[in-house]
Coordinates of C-alpha atoms in Angstrom, one line a residue:
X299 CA 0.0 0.0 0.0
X300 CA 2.9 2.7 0.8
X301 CA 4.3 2.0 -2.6
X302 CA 0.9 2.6 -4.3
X303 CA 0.4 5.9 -1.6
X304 CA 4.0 7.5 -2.8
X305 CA 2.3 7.4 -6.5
X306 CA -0.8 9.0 -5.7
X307 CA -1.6 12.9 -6.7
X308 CA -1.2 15.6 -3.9
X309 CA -4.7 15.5 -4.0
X310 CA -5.5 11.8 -3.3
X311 CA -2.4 11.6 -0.7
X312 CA -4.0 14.3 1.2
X313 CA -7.5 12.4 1.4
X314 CA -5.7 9.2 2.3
X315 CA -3.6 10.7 5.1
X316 CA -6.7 11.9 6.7
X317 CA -8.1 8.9 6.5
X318 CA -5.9 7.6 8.8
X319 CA -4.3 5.2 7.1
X320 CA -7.5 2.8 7.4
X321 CA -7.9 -0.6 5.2
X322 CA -10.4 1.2 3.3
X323 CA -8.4 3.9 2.3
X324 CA -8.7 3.8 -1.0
X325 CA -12.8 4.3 -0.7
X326 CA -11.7 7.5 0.1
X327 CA -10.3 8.6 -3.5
X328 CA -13.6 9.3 -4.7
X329 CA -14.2 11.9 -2.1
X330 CA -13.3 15.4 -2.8
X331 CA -10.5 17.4 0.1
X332 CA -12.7 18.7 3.2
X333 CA -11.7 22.4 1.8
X334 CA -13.7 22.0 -1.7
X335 CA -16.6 20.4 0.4
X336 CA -19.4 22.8 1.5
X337 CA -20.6 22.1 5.3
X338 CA -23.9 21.0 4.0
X339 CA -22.4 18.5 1.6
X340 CA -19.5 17.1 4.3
X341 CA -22.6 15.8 6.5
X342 CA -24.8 14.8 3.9
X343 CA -22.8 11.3 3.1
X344 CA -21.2 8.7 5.4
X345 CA -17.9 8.8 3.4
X346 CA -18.1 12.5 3.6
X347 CA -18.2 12.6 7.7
X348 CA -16.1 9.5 7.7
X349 CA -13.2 11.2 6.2
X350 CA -14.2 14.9 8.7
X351 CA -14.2 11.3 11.8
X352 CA -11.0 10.3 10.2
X353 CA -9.0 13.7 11.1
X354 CA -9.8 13.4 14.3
X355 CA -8.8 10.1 14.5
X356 CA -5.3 11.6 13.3
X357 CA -5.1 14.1 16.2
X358 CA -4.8 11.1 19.0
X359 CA -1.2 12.0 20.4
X360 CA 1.5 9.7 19.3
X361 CA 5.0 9.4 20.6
X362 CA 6.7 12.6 21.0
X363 CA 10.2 11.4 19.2
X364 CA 12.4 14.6 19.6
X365 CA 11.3 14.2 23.8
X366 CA 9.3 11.2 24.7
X367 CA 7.4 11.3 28.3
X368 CA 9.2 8.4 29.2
X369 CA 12.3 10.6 30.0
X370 CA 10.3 12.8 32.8
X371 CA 10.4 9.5 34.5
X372 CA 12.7 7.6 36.1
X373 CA 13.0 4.7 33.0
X374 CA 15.6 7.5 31.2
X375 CA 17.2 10.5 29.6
X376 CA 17.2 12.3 26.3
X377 CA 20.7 11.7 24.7
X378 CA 20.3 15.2 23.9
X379 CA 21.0 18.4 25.8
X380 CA 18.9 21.0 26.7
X381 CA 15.6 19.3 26.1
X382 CA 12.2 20.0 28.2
X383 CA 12.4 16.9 30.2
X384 CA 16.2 17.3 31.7
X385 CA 16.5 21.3 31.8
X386 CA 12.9 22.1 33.1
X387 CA 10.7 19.5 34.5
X388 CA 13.7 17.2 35.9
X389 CA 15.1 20.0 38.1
X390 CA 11.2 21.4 38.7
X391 CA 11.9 24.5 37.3
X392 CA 9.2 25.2 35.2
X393 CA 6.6 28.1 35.3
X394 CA 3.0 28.5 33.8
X395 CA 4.6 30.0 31.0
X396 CA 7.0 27.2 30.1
X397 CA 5.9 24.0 31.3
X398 CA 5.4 21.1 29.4
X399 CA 1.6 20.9 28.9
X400 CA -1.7 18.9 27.0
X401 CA -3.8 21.9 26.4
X402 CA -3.6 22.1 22.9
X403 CA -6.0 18.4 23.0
X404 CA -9.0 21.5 23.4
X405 CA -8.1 21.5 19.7
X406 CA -9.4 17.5 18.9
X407 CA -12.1 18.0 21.6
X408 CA -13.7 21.1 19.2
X409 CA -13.1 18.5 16.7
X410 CA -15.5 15.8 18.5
X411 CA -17.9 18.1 19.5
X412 CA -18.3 19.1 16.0
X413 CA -18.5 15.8 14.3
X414 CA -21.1 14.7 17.9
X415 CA -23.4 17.9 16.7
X416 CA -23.7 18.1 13.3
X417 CA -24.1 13.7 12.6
X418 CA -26.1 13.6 15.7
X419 CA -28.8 16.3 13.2
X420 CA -27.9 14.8 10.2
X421 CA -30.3 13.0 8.7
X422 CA -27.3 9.9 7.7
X423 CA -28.2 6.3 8.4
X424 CA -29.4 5.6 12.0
X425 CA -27.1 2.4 12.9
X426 CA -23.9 4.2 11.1
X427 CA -24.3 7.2 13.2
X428 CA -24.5 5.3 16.4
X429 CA -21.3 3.5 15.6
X430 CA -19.6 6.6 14.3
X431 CA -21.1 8.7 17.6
X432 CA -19.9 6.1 19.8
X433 CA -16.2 6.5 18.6
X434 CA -16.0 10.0 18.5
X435 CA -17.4 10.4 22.2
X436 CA -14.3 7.6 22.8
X437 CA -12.0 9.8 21.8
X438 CA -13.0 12.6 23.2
X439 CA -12.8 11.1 26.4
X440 CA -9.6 10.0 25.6
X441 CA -8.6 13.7 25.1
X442 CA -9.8 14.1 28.2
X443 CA -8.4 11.3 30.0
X444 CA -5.1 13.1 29.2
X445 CA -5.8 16.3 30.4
X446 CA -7.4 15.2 33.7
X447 CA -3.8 12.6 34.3
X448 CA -1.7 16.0 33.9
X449 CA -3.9 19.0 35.0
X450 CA -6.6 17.6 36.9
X451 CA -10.0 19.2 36.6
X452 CA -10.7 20.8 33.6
X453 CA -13.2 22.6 31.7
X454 CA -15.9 19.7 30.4
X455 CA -17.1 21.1 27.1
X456 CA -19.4 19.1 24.9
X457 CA -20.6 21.8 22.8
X458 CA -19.1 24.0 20.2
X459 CA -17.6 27.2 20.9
X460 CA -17.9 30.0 18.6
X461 CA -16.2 33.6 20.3
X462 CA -18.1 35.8 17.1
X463 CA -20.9 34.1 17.9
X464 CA -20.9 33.4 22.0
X465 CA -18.7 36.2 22.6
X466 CA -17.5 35.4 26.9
X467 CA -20.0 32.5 27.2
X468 CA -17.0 30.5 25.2
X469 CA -14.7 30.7 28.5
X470 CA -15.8 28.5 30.7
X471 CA -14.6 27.7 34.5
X472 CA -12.8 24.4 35.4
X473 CA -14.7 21.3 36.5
X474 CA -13.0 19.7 39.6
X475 CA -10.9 16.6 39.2
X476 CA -13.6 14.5 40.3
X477 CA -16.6 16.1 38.1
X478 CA -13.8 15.5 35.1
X479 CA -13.1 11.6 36.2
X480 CA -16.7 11.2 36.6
X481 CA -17.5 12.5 33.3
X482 CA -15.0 10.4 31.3
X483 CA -16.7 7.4 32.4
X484 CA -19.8 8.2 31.9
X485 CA -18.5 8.7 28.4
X486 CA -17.1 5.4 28.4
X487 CA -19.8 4.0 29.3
X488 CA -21.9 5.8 27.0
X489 CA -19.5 4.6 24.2
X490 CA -18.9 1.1 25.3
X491 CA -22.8 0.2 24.7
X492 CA -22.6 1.3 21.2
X493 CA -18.8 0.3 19.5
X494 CA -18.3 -3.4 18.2
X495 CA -16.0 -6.0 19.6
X496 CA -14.0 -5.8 16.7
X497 CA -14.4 -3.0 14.0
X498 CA -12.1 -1.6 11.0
X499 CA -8.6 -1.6 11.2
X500 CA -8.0 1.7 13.5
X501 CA -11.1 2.4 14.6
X502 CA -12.4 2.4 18.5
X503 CA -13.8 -0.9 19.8
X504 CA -16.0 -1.7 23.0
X505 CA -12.5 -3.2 24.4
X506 CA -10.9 -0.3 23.6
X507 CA -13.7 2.2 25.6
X508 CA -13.4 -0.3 28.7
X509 CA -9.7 0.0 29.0
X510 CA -10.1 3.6 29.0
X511 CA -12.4 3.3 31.6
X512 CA -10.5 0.9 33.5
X513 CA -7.4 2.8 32.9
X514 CA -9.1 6.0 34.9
X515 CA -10.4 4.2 37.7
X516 CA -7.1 2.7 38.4
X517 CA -5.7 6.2 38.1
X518 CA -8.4 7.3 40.6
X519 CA -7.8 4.4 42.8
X520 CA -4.0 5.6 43.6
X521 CA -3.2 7.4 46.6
X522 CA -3.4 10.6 44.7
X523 CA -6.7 10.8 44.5
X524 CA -7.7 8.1 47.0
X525 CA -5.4 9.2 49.8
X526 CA -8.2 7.4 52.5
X527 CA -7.4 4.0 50.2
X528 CA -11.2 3.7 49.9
X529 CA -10.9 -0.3 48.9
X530 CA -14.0 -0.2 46.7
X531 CA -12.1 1.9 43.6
X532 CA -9.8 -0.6 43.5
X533 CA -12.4 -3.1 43.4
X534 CA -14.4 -1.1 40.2
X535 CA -11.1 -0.9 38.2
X536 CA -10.4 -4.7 39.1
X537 CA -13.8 -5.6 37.4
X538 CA -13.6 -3.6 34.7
X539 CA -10.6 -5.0 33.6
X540 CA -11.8 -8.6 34.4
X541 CA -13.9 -7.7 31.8
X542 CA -11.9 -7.4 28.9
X543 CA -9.9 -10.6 30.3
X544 CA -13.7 -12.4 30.3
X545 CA -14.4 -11.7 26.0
X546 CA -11.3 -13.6 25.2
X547 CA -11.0 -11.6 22.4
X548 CA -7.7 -10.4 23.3
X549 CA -4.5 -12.5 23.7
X550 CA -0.3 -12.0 23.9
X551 CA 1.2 -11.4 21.0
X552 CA 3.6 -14.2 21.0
X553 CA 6.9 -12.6 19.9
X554 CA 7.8 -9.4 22.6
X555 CA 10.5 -8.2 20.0
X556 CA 8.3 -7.3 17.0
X557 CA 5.4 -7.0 18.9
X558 CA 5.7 -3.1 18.1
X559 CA 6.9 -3.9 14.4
X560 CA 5.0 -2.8 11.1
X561 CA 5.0 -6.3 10.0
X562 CA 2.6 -6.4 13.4
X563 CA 0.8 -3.6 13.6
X564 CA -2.8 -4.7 15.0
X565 CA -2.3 -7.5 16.4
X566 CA -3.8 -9.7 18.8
X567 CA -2.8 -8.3 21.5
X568 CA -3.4 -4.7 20.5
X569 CA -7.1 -2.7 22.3
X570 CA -6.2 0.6 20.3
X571 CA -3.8 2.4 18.5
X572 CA -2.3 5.5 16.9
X573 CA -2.3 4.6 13.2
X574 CA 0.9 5.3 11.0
X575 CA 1.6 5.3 7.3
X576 CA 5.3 5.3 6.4
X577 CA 6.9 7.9 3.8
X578 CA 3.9 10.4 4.2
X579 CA 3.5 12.7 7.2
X580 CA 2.0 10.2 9.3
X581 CA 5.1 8.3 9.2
X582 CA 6.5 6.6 12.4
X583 CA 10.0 8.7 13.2
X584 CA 10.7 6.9 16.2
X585 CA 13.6 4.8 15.3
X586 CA 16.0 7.1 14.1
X587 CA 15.0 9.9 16.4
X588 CA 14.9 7.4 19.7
X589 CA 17.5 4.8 18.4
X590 CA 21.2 3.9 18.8
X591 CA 23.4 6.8 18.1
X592 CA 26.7 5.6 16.0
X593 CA 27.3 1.9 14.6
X594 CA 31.1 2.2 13.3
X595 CA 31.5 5.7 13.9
X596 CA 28.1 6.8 11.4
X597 CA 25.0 8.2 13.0
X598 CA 22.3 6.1 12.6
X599 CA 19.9 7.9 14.9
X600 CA 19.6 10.7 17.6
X601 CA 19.5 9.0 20.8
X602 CA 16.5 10.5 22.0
X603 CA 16.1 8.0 25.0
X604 CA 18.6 6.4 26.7
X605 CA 17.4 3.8 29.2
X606 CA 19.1 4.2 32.9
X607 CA 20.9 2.0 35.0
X608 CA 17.4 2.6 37.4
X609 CA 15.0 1.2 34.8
X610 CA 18.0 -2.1 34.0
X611 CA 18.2 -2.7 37.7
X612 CA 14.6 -3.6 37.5
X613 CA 15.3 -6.7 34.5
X614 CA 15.1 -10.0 36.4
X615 CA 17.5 -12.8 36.0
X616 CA 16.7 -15.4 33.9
X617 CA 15.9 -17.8 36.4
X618 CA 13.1 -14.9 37.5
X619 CA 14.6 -13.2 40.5
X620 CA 15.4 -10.1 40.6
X621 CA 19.2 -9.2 40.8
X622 CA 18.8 -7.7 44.5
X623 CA 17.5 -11.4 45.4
X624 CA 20.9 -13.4 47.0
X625 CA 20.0 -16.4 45.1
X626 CA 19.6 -15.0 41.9
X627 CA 23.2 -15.2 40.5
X628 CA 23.8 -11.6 39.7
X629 CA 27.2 -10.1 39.2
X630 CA 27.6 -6.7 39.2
X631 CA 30.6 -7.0 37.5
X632 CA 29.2 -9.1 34.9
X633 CA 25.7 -7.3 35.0
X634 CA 24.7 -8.3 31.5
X635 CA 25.0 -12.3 31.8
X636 CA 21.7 -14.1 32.7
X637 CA 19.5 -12.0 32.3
X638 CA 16.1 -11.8 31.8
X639 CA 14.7 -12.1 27.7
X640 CA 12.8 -8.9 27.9
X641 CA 16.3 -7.4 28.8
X642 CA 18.0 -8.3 25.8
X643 CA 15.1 -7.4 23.7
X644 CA 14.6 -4.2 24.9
X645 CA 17.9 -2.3 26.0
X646 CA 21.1 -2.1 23.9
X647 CA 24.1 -2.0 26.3
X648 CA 28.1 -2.6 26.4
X649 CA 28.6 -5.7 24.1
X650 CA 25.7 -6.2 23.2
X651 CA 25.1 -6.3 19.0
X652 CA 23.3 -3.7 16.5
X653 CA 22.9 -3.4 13.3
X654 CA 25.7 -6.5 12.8
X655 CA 27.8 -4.4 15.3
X656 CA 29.3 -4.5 18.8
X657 CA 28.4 -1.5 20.9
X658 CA 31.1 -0.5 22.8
X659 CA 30.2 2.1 26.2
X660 CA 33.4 1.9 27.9
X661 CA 35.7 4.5 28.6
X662 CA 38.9 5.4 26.9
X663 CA 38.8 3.1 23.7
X664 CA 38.1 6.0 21.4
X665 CA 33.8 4.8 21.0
X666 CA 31.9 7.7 19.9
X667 CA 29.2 5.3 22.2
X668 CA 31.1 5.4 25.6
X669 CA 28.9 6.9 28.2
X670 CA 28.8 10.4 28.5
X671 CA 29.3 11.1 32.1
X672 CA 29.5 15.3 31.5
X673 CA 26.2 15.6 29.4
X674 CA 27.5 17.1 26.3
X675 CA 25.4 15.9 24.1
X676 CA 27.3 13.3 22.2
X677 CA 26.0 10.4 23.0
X678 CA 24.2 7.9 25.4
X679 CA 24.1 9.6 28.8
X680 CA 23.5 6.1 30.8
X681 CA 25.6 3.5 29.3
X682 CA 22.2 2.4 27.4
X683 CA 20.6 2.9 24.2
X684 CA 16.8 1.6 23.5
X685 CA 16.1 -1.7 21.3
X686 CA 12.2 -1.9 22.5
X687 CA 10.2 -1.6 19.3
X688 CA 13.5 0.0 17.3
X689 CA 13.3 -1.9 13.9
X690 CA 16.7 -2.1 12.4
X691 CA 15.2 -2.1 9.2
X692 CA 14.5 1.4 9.8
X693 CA 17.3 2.8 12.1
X694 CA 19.3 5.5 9.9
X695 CA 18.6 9.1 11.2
X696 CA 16.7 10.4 8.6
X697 CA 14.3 7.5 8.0
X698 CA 10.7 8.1 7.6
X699 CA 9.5 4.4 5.7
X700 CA 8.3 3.4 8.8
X701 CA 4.7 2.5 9.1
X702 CA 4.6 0.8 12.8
X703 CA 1.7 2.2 15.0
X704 CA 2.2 3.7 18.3
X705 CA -0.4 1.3 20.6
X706 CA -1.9 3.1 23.6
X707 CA -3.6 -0.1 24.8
X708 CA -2.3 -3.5 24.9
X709 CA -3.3 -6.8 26.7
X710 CA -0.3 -7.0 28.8
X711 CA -1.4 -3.9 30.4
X712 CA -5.1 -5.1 31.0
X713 CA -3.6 -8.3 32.7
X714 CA -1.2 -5.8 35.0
X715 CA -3.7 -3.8 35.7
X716 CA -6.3 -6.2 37.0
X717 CA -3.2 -7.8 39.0
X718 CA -2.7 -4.3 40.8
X719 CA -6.7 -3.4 41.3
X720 CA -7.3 -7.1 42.4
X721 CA -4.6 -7.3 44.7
X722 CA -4.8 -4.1 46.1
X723 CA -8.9 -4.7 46.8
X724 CA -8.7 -9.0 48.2
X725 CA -5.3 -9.6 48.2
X726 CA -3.5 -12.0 45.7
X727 CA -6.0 -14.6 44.8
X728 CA -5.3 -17.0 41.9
X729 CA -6.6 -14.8 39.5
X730 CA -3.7 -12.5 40.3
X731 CA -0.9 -14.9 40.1
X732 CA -2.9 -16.1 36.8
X733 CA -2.5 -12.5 35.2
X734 CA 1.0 -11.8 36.2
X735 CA 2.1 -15.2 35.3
X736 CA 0.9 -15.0 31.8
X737 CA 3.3 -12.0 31.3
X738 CA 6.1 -13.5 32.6
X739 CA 5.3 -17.4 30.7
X740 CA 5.8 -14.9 27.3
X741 CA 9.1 -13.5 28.8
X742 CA 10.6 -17.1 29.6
X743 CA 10.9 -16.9 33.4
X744 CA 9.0 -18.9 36.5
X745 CA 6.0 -18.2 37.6
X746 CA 5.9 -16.0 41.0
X747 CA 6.3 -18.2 44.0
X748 CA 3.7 -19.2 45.8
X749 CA 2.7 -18.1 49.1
X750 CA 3.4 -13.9 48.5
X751 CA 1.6 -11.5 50.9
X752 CA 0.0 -8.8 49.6
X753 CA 2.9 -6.1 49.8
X754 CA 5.4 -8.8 48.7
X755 CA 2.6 -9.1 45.6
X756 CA 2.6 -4.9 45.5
X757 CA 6.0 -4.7 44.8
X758 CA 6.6 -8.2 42.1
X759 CA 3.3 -6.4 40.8
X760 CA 5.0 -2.8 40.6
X761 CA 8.0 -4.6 38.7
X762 CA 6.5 -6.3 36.0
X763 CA 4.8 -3.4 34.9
X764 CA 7.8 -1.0 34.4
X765 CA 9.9 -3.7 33.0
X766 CA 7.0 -5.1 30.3
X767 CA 5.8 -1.7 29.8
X768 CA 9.2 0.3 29.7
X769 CA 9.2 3.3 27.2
X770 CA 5.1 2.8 26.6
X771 CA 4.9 6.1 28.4
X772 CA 3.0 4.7 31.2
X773 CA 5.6 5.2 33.6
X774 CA 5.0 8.8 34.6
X775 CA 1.2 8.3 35.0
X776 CA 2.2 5.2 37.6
X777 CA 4.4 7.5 39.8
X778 CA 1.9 10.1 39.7
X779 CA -0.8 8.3 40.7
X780 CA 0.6 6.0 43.3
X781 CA 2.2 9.2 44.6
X782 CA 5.8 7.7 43.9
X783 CA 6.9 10.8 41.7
X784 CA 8.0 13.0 44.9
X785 CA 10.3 9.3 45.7
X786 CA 12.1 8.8 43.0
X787 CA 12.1 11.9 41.0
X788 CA 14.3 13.9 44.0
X789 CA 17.5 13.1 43.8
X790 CA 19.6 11.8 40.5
X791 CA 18.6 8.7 38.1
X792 CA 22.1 6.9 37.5
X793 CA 24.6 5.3 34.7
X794 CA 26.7 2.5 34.3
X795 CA 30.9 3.5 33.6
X796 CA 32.8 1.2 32.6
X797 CA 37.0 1.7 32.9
X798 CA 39.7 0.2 32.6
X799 CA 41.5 -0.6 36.4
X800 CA 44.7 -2.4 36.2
X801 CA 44.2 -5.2 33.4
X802 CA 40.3 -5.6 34.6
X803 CA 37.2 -3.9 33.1
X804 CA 35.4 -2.3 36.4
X805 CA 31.5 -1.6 36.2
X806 CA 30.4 1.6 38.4
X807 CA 26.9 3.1 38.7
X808 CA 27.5 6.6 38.7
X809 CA 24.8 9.4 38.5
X810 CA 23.4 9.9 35.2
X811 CA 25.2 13.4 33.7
X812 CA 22.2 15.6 33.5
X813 CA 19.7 13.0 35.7
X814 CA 19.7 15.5 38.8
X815 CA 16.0 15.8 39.8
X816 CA 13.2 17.4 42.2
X817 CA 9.8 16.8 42.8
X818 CA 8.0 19.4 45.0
X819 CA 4.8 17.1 46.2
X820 CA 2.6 20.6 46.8
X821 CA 2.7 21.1 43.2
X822 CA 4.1 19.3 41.0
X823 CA 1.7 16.1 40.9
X824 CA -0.3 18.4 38.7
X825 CA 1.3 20.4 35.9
X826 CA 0.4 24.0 35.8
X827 CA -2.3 25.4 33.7
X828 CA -0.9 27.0 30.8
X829 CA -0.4 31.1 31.6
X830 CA -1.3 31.8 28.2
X831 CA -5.0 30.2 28.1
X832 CA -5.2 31.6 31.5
X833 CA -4.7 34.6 30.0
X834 CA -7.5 34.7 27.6
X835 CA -9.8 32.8 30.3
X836 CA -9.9 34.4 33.5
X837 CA -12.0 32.0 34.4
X838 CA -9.5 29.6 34.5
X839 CA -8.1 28.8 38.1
X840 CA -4.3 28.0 38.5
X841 CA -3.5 24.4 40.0
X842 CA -1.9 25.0 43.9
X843 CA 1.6 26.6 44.5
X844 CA 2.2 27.6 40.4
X845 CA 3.1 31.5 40.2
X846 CA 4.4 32.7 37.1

């Protein structure tokens, strides 16, 4: 299909990109661009408002490639200097006016709310409109669901605004957190009863509206917003994922390595995702911009995340304890050796291969590679490099052939997320072991030992999760909600350096150049609200402690 794309007309490429790269992309070609369409025509056909649906389908965020979310965590750095993540919201320096933020999603909400009114008075086939309603109030919530995980409560708007028309009624107050939470189910809900199991290749499903919902509650069950550890939102989120695990219609994708590869985009483990179409715009960047720097002294990509010795501590042995565990066999002198599958297929570290090529991080052999311990800005800042969903096929700097979606939902994350809510509500039953167990069958280690309390089950629990879902950007969203963030995020994340002492090659975690972090817990478990749409909406409280 990409070959067949790069011959189309400006024209048709432009009608196919906004379709969204869907199977039926090509029903598209028929349909004139949405600026030669008048308004009364674009909602007087199905294809028509499919193709106005399909844009907004193209606004769900996808990875940020130049500065990923996964470095304001703990999992690791930008390669690069003087990004957002290491010189403002690692040291907590950020103000209203600067801070890394998710406003502009008010954009794809007008979107929604534009599609919801003008199909929901169009006079377009009853059962096509439900369907097409249904998704569109998914991904609204979904907007939603982002801005609630990073400012809180914020202004619920379902209709659209028109300033020439409205004039002030268009600025509207915020909703509190919980009005917001509340509201995003409801939409989930609302969607849910409407979307298929299974649907067109990109489109929203009633799997992919539950895990939303589920995905929220567990948010809302964390200490953040459940500081009295009211047992009962644990208990909704755990049967709302059991839910999904109940259709069967989801499964592990058998191969962890190319899970995230084009050649397996949609698969069966896959609830929803952002879909890309190689050599247009919508082409997938990530693995030159996130990938191995140099391979034989060439670039072959920017090095935008760099995994830290934090995150690799975390990779079990092979035999499925983890390295801090006596019995596990763990060197730290030999820290690569025995190690867990998922390690190997997800972090590129000192000896390890690439592109037919040994990687080389240690210190004074002349690498380009070796771990940058001053944070210039040459190369990997940790020791590390990421391999997770980098396909070499695709790893030159400049690549954009890639055609690999970004998923947002996955299966794993269902099964580790009914493990948490379950445990956390009864305790570790079967059913826990069962879902964490799965995980770790596809990853080639033993099941968890029998006999685990329930904080022994917290913390195995806690562990899987960052380690299957490393660079997913679901690690932020887990420290904020489990009110972790003002742990780990003060002090530094660390490296491994690796010198030369006598005739032996000595391996030292250092701190990370550039990993220095704070966390202030009064106010930074919310991000600010942005100074400049305070600015035109007085209405528009600041979050606690922000001053700008």
């Amino acid at each position: 299909m990409n070959n067949q794309i790069l011959k189309m007309t400006l024209r048709a490429l432009l009608i196919c990109m906004l379709s969204f790269s869907f199977q039926a992309c090509n029903k598209f070609l028929d349909v004139k661009p949405k600026d030669q369409v008048t308004d009364e025509t674009l909602w007087s056909t199905t294809a028509n408002a499919d193709l106005f649906l399909n844009d907004v389908y193209a606004s769900v965020p996808t990875l940020i490639t130049s500065d990923p979310w996964e470095n304001f965590s703990d999992n690791s750095l930008n390669g690069q200097a003087g990004r957002v993540s290491t010189n403002l919201y690692g040291p907590s320096i950020y103000t209203p006016s600067n801070a890394p933020n998710k406003w502009g999603l008010y954009t794809s909400i007008r979107k929604a709310n534009l599609f919801i009114e003008k199909v929901t008075a169009s006079a377009l086939e009853e059962s096509w409109k439900k369907v097409r309603l249904a998704e569109a109030r998914f991904l609204r919530a979904y907007f939603y669901s982002i801005l609630w995980t990073y400012h809180g409560g914020v202004p619920i708007i379902t209709d659209v605004l028109n300033q020439n028309e409205q004039g002030d009624e268009v600025f509207r107050p915020r909703n509190t957190a919980a009005e917001t939470f509340d509201f995003i189910v409801a939409e989930c809900v609302a969607a849910a009863a409407e979307l298929p199991l299974t649907a067109e290749t990109g489109r929203a499903t009633w799997g992919a509206a539950i895990t939303l919902k589920g995905s929220c509650e567990l948010f809302n069950a964390g200490a953040l917003y459940n500081p009295s550890n009211d047992l009962s939102r644990w208990e909704q989120a755990a049967r709302t994922f059991k839910r999904i695990i109940d259709t069967a219609r989801y499964t592990l994708f058998p191969d962890y390595n190319t899970l995230f590869f084009e050649e397996n985009n949609n698969n069966v483990e896959v609830i929803f995702a952002r879909q890309h179409l190689g050599g247009t715009s919508l082409a997938n960047y990530r693995d030159g911009e996130i990938g191995p720097r140099f391979v034989n002294g060439a670039l072959t990509g920017w090095g935008h995340v760099n995994p830290t010795q934090d995150l690799v501590d975390e990779y079990a042995m092979a035999n499925g304890l983890p390295i801090t565990d006596p019995a596990s066999g763990y060197d730290d002198q030999n820290p690569y050796v025995g190690r867990e599958k998922r390690f190997y297929e997800s972090i590129v570290y000192d000896g390890s291969e690439w592109l037919g090529s040994e990687m080389i991080m240690k210190q004074g052999v002349g690498s380009l590679n070796a771990t940058d311990l001053n944070n210039s800005s040459i190369s990997t800042r940790t020791g590390y490099y990421i391999r997770k969903g980098i396909n070499p096929k695709y790893a030159s700097a400049q690549n954009n052939q890639n055609s690999a979606n970004w998923i947002i939902f996955r299966y794993a994350e269902v099964l580790l997320s009914y493990a948490e809510a379950r445990n956390e509500a009864t305790g570790p039953d079967q059913s826990v072991y069962d879902a964490i167990n799965e995980i770790r069958e596809r990853a080639d280690i033993p099941d968890l030992p029998e006999g685990l309390d329930q904080n022994a089950m917290r913390i195995a629990i806690h562990r899987e999760r960052r380690v299957e879902l490393a660079f997913e950007e679901k690690r932020l969203p887990d420290l904020l909600r489990l009110r972790l963030a003002e742990v780990v995020l003060n002090g530094t994340v660390h490296a491994m350096k690796i010198e030369k002492v006598g005739n032996n090659w000595v391996y030292t975690v250092v701190p990370a150049g550039g990993g220095a972090k704070a966390f202030d817990p009064a106010k930074n478990y919310l991000l600010p609200i942005p100074q400049s749409a305070r600015d035109k909406n007085t209405q528009l409280d600041q979050n606690p402690e922000y001053e700008d």
